[in-house]
XYZ file of C-alpha atoms in Angstrom:
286
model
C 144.600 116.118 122.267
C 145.382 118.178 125.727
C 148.004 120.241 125.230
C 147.207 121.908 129.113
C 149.807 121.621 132.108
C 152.602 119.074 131.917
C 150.817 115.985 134.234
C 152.630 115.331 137.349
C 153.078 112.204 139.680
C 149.354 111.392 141.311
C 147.079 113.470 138.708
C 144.398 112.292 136.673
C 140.594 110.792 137.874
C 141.824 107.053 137.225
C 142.939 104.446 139.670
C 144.941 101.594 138.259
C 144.885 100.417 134.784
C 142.929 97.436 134.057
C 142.459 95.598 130.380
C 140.479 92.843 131.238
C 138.090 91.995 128.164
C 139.472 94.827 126.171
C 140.559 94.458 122.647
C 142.819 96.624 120.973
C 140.786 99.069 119.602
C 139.454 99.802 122.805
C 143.166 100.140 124.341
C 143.756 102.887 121.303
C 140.358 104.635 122.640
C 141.442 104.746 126.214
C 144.855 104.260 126.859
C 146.425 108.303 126.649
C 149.865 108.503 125.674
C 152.068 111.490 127.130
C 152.551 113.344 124.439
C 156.203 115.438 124.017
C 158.078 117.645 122.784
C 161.593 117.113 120.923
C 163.591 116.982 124.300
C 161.595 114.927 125.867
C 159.483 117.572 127.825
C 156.278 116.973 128.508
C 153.684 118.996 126.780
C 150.008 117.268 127.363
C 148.774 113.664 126.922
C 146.342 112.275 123.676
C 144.451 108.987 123.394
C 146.922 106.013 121.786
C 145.326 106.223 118.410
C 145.916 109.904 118.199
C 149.405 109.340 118.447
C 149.572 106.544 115.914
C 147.446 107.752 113.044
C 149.769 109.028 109.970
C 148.486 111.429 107.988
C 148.715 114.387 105.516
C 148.052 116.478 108.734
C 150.990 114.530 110.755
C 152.945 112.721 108.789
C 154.946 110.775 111.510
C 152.065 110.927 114.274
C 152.407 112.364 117.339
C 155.762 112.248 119.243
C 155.421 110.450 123.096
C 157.330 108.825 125.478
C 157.557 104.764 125.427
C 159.717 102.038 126.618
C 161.230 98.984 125.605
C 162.356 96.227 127.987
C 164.806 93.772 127.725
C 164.421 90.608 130.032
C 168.204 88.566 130.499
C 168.592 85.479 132.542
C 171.268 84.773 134.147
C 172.839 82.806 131.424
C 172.967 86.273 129.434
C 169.872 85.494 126.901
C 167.656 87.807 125.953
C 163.912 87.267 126.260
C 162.083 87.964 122.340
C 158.350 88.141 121.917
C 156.544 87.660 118.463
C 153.833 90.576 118.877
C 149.862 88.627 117.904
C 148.864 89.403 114.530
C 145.684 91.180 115.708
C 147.785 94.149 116.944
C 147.159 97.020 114.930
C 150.883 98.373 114.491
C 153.349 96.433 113.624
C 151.644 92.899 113.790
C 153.510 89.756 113.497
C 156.837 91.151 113.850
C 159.612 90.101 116.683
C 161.045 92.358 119.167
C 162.870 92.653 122.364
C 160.941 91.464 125.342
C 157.736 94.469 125.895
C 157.490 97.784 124.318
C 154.800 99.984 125.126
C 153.687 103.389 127.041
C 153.639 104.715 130.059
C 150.098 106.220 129.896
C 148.855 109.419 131.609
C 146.137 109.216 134.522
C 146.788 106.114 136.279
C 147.820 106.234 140.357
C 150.617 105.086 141.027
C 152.271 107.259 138.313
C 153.758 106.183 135.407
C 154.460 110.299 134.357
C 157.952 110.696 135.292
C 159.659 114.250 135.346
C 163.182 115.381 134.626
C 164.238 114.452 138.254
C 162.805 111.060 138.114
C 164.948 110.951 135.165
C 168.446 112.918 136.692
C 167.601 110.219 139.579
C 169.329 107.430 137.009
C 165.823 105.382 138.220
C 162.690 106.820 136.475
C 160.046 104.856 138.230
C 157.342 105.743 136.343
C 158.688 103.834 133.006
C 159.275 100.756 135.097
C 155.669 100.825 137.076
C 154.650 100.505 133.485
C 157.054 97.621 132.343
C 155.894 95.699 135.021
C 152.141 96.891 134.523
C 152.632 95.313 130.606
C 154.718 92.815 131.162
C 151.820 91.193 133.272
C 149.194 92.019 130.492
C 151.358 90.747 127.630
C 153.636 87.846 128.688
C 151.435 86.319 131.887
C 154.349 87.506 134.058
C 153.272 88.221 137.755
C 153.269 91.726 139.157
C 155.866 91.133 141.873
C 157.995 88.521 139.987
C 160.398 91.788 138.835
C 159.904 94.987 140.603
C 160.372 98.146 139.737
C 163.574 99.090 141.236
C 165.417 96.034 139.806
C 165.055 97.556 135.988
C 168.145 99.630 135.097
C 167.605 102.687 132.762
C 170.174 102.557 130.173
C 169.371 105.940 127.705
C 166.315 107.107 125.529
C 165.993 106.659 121.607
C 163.865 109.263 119.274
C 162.818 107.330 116.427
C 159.929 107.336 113.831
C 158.538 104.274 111.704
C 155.648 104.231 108.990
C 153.801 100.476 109.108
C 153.848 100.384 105.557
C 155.159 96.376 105.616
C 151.809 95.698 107.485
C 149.135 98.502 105.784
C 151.037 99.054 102.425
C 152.362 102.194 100.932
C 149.511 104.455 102.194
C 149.751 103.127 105.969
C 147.266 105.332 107.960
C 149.489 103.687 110.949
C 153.065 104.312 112.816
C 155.197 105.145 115.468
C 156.823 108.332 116.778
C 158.361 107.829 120.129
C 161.115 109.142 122.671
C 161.727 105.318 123.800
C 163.228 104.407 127.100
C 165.452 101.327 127.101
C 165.066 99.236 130.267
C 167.484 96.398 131.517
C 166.779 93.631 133.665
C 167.755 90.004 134.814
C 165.804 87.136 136.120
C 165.618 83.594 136.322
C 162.825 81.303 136.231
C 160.340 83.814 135.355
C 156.571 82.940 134.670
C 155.505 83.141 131.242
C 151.886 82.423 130.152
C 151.369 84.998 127.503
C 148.193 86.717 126.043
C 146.923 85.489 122.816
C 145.977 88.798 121.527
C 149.304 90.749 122.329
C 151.836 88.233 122.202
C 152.116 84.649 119.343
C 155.567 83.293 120.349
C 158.193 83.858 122.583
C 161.802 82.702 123.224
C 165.205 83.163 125.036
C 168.209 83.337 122.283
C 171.911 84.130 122.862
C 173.306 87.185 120.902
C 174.678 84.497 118.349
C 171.174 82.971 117.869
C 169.727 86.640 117.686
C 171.634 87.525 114.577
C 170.768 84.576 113.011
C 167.202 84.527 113.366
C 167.422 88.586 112.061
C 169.814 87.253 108.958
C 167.618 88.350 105.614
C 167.262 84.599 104.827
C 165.328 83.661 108.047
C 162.417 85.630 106.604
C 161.157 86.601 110.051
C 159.944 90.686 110.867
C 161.789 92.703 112.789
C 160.684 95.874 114.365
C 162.190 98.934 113.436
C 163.181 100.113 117.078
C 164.300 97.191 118.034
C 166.153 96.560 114.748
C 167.450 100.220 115.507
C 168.718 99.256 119.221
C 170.296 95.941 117.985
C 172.510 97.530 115.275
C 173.283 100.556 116.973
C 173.681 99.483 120.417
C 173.369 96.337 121.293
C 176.169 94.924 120.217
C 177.928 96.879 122.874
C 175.945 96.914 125.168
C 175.035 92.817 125.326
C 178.682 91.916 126.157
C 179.165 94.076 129.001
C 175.441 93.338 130.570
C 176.976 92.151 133.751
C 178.742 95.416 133.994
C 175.579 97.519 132.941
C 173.422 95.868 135.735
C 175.826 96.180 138.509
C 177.884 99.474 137.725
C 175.875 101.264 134.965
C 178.162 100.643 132.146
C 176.863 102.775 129.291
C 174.364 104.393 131.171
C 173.454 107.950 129.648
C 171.075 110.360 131.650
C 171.317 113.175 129.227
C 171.241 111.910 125.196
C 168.596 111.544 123.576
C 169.723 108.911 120.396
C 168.378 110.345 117.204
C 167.176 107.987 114.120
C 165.259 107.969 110.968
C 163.876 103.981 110.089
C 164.957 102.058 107.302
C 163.226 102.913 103.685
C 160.897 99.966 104.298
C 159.345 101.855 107.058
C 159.287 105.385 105.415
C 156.347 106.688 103.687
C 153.073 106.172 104.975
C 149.684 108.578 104.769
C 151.984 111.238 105.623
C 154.412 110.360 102.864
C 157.211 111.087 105.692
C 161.044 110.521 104.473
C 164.069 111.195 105.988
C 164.202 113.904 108.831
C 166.139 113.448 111.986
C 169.846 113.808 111.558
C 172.466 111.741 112.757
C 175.161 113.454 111.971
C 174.041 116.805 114.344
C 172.990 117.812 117.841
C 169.085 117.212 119.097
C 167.595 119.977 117.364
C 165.275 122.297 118.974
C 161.761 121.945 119.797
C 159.642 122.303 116.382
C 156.783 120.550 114.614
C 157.856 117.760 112.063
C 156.946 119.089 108.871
């Protein structure tokens, strides 16, 4: 783990990212997470397992920055993936459209800074939607650019895999999460065996039936999170969200623990961020 200078837009030997023949171990080896503080300040950058391994040493990980798309057409439905069962967190389980990392190193940047973020457009998130969006889904760099994705706020959360790896799950999550917006028709999808099973479009009615208890399907836990907290608001008004920045927020960062079924782990991490109070300042989880 580098905990040197904060990396800035252009740094780092590596030109652009490239996954061709790589399986996911090798993508935990070499893919480097930026790695952050509690307020979403940048503080160095550590290889994607690093960040993922619970243990008695880190009990939630190591907190970095991610994002989480959500693909609309025009008829308002929301694009779901089923994430392959050969991915090592949080296999099998359906989510919103890609979630992943924007990863230290690459040129262009996908590092943004607090004035990227200010800016109400942080680039660097969105060079990496696009960037995984191709490498999970099929869909063509250049079908959705950059500057069509509409920041909406961030999310701190924390989830244990225990549902996958059992009580004892050496594996998890720990991320400042930035939720992207977007809307396209008639977009491409061919997607990658070993990152993505199924796929499909659903209206918000169709969503909550397919997450009712009796469907028996996985959920993620930040997407679950988004969903009940958010979503329901924010679906609705997508129209205004895309075109006037309806419930845009620049400044919050949203603060949750998981549900018990994704508590625990190597770590044996419980219950820790507060809803109920103000971002707290920058510490170690203990």
């Amino acid at each position: 783990r580098d905990t040197g200078p904060p990396p800035r837009g252009g740094m780092g030997s590596r030109s652009m990212w490239q996954g061709d023949g790589m399986s996911q171990e090798d993508f935990m080896a070499k893919d480097e997470c930026i790695v952050l503080d509690e307020n979403d300040a940048i503080v160095g950058h550590a290889s994607k397992k690093q960040c993922h391994v619970f243990s008695p040493e880190q009990p939630r990980g190591i907190l970095h920055r991610a994002f989480s798309v959500f693909l609309f057409d025009t008829q308002g439905r929301l694009l779901l993936q089923q994430r392959a069962a050969s991915k090592i967190t949080f296999p099998n389980v359906w989510t919103n459209t890609c979630c992943s990392h924007p990863l230290y190193g690459y040129s262009p940047t996908e590092v943004d800074t607090p004035e990227d973020l200010a800016s109400g457009a942080p680039q660097g998130v969105a060079r990496a939607a696009v960037r995984k969006l191709d490498h999970e889904l099929g869909i063509p760099v250049g079908t959705i650019d950059p500057s069509a994705f509409r920041f909406v706020t961030r999310l701190h959360y924390w989830a244990a895999d225990v549902v996958t790896h059992g009580p004892q799950a050496p594996w998890g999550e720990h991320e400042i999460d930035y939720v992207l917006f977007a809307v396209a028709d008639n977009v491409p999808i061919t997607p990658h065996p070993d990152e993505v099973s199924d796929y499909k479009y659903v209206t918000f009615d169709e969503l909550r039936a397919m997450m009712h208890p009796s469907s028996g399907l996985l959920w993620s836990p930040w997407f679950r999170i988004i969903v009940e907290r958010f979503l329901v608001t924010w679906w609705p008004d997508l129209d205004a969200v895309m075109a006037e920045g309806r419930h845009v927020d620049l400044t919050t960062v949203h603060r949750f623990d998981p549900t018990p079924e994704h508590m625990g782990g190597a770590g044996q991490a419980g219950p820790w961020l507060d809803l109920a109070s103000p971002p707290p300042p920058p510490r170690q989880p203990p």
